PDB file of C-alpha atoms in Angstrom:
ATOM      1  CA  UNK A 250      90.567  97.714 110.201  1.00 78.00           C
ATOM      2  CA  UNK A 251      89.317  94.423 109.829  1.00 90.00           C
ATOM      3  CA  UNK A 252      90.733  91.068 109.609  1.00 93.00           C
ATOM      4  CA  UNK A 253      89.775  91.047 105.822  1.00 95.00           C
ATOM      5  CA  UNK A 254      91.260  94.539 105.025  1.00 95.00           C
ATOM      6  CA  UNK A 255      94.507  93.829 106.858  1.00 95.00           C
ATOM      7  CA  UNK A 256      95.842  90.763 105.032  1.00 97.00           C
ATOM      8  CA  UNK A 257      94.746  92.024 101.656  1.00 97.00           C
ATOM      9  CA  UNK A 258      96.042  95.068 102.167  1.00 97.00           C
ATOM     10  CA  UNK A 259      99.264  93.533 102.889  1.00 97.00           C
ATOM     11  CA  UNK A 260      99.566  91.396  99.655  1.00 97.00           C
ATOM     12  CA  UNK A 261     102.040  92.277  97.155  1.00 95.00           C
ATOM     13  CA  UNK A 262      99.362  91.512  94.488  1.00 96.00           C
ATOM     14  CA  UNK A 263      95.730  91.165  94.422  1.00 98.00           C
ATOM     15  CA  UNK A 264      93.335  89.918  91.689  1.00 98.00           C
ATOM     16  CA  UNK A 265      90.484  92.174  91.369  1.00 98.00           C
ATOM     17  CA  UNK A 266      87.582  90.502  89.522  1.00 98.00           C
ATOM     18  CA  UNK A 267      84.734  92.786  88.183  1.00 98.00           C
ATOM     19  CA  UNK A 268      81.647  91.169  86.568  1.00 98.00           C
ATOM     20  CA  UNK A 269      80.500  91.521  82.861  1.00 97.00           C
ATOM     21  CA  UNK A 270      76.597  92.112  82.615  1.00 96.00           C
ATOM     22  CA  UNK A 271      75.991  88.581  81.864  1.00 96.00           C
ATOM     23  CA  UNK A 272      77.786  87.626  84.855  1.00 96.00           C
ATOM     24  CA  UNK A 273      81.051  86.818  84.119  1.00 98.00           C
ATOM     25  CA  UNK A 274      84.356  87.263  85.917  1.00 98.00           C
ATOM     26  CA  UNK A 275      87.404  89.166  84.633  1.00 98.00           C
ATOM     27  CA  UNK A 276      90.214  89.279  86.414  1.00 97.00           C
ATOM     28  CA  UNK A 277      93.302  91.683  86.683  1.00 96.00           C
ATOM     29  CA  UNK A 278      96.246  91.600  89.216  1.00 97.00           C
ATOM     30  CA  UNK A 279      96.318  94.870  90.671  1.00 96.00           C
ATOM     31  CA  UNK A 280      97.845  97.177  93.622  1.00 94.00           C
ATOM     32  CA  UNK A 281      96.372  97.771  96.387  1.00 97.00           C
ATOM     33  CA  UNK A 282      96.658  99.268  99.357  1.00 97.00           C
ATOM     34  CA  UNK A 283      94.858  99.652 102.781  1.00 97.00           C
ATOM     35  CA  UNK A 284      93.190 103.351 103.738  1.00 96.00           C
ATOM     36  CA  UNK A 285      91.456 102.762 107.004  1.00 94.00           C
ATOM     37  CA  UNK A 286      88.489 100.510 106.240  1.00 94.00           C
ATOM     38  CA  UNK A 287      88.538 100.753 102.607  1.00 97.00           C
ATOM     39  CA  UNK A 288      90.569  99.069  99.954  1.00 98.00           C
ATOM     40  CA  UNK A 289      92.226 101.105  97.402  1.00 98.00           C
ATOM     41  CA  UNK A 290      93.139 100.294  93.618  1.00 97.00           C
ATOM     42  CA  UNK A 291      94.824 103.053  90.942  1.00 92.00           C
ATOM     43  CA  UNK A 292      93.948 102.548  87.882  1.00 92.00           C
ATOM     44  CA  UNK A 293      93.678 104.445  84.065  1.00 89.00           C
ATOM     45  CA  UNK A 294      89.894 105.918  83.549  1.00 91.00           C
ATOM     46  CA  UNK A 295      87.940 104.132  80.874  1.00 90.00           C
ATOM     47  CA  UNK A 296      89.079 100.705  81.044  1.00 93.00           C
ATOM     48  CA  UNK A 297      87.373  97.349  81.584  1.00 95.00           C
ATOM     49  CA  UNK A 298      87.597  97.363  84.829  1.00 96.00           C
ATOM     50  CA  UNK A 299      85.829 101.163  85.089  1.00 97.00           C
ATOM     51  CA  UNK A 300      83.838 100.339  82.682  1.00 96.00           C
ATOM     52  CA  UNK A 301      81.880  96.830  84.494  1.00 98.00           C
ATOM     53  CA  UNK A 302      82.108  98.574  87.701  1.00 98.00           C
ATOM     54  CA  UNK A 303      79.767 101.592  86.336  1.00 96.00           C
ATOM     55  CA  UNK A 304      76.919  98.570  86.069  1.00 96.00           C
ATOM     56  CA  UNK A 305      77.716  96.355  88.977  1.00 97.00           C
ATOM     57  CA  UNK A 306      79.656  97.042  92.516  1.00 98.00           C
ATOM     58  CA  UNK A 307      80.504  93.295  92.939  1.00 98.00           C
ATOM     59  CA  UNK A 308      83.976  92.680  93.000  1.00 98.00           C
ATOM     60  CA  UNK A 309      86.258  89.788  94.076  1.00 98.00           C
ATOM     61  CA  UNK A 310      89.329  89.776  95.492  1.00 98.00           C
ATOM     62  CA  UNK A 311      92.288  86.977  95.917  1.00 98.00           C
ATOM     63  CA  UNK A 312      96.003  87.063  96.657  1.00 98.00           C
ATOM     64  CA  UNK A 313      97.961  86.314  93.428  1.00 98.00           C
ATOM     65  CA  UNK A 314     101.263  87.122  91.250  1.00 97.00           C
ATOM     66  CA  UNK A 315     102.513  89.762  89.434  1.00 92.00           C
ATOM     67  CA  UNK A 316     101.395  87.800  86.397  1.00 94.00           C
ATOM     68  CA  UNK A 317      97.719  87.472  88.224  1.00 95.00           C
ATOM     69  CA  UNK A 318      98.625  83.846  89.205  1.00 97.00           C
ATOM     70  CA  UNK A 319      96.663  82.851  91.952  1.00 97.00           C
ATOM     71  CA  UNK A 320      97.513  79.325  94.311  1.00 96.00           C
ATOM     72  CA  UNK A 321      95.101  77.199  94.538  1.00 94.00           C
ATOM     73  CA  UNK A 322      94.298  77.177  98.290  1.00 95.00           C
ATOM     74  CA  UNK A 323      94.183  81.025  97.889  1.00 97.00           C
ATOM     75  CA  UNK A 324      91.376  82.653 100.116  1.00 97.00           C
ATOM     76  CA  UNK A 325      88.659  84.434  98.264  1.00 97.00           C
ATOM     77  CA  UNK A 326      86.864  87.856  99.391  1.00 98.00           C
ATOM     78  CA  UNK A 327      83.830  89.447  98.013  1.00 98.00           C
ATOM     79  CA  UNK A 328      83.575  93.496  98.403  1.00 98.00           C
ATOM     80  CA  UNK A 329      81.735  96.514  96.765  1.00 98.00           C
ATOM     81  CA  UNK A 330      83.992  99.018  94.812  1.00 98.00           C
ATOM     82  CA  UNK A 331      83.211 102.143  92.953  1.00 98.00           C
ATOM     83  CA  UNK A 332      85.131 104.044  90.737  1.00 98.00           C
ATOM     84  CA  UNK A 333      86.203 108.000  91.817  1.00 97.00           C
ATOM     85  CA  UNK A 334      87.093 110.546  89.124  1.00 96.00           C
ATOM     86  CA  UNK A 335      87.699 113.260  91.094  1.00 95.00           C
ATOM     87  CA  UNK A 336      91.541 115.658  91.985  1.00 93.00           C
ATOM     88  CA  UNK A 337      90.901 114.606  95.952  1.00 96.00           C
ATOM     89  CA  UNK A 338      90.346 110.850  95.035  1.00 96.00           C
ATOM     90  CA  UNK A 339      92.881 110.361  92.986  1.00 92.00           C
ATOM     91  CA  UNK A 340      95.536 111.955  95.392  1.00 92.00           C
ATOM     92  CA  UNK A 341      94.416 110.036  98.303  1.00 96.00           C
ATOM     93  CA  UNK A 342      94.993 106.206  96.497  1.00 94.00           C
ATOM     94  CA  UNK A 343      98.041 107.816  95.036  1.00 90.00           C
ATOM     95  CA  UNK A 344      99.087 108.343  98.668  1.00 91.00           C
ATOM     96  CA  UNK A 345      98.160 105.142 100.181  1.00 95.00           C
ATOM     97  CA  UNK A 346      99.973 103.088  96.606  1.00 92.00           C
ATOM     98  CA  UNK A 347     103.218 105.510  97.115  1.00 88.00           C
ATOM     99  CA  UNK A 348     103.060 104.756 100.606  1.00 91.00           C
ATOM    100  CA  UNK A 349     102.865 100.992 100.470  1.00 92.00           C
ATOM    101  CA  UNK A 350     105.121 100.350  97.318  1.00 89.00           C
ATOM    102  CA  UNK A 351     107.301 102.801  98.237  1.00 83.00           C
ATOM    103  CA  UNK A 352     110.637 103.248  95.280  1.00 68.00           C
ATOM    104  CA  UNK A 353     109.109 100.953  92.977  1.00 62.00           C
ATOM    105  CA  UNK A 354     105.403 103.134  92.768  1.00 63.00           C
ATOM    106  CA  UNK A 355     107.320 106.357  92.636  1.00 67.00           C
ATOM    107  CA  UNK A 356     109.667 105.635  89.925  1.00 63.00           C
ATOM    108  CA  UNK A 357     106.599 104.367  87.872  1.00 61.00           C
ATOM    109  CA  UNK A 358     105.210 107.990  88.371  1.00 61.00           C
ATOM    110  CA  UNK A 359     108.460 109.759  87.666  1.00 57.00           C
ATOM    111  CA  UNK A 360     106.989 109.512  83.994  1.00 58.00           C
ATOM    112  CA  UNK A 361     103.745 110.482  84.145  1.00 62.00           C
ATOM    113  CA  UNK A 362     103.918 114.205  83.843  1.00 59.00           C
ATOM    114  CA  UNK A 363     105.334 113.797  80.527  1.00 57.00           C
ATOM    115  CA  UNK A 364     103.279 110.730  79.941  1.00 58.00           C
ATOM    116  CA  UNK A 365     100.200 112.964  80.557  1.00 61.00           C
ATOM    117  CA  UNK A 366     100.698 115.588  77.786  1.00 62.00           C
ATOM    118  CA  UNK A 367     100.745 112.662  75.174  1.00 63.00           C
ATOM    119  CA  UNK A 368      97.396 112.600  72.938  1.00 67.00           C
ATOM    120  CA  UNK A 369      95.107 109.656  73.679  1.00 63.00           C
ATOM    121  CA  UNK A 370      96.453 109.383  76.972  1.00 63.00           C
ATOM    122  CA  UNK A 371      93.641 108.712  79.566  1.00 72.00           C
ATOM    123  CA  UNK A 372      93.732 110.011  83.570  1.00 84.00           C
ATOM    124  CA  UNK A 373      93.552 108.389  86.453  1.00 87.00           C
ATOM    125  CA  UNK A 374      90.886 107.083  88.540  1.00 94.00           C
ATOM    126  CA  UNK A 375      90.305 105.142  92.499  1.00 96.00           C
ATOM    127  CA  UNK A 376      88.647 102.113  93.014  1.00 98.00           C
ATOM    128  CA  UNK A 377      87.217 101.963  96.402  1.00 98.00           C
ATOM    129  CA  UNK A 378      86.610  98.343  97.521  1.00 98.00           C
ATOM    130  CA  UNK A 379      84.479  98.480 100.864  1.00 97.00           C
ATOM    131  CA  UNK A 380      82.638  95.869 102.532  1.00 97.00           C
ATOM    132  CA  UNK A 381      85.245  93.117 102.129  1.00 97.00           C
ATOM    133  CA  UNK A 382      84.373  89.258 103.785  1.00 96.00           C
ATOM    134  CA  UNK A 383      85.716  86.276 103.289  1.00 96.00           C
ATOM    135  CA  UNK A 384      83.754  84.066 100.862  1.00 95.00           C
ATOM    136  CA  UNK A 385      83.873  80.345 102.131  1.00 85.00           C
ATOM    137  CA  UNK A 386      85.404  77.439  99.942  1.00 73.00           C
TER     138      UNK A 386
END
């Protein structure tokens, strides 16, 4: 693992920024965790973030808050993500998310079963970041 993956796949929180067709950033704090050299992010299918990486891979990546505050002299990282719909995927950053967050990802999921039979409600997907460096100041 590289020196890239390893710290931001120890942060607590990590802003993920995927990029609108005319360029522009949006930004969402997310989970993440580390799966040998790739970067993993759980997320609901058919959102923003799903839906800009379908046109682009480009993502960016900084330490932040639970809120998505990031410090100033936070380091920024540029990577390639793509979106996986599939059973396998899904279990594997499930894994790696339990794994890291332990309690706190597990009791989130206690609901989902039941969560899951509600109409409207949307599945799961993986983001796989790859390719992460360190972008300079």
């Amino acid at each position: 693992m590289d020196d890239a993956t390893r710290f931001l796949g120890a942060q607590q929180y990590v802003e993920l920024t995927t990029f609108r067709r005319n360029g522009k950033g949006v930004s969402t704090p997310v989970w993440i965790a580390p799966d040998g050299e790739d970067l993993l992010v759980v997320t609901v299918d058919d959102t923003g973030k799903t839906k800009r990486l379908a046109h682009t891979a480009r993502v960016e990546l900084r330490p932040c808050s639970v809120r998505g505050e990031v410090a100033p002299d936070a380091p920024r990282y540029a990577g390639r993500a793509s979106v996986h719909r599939d059973a396998a995927a899904v279990a594997r950053v499930k894994r790696a998310i339990g794994a890291k967050y332990g309690w706190w990802y597990r009791a989130l999921t206690l609901v989902e079963p039941v969560m899951d039979r509600l109409p409207g409600r949307k599945p799961r997907a993986s983001i796989v970041v790859t390719g992460v460096t360190r972008l300079e100041p």
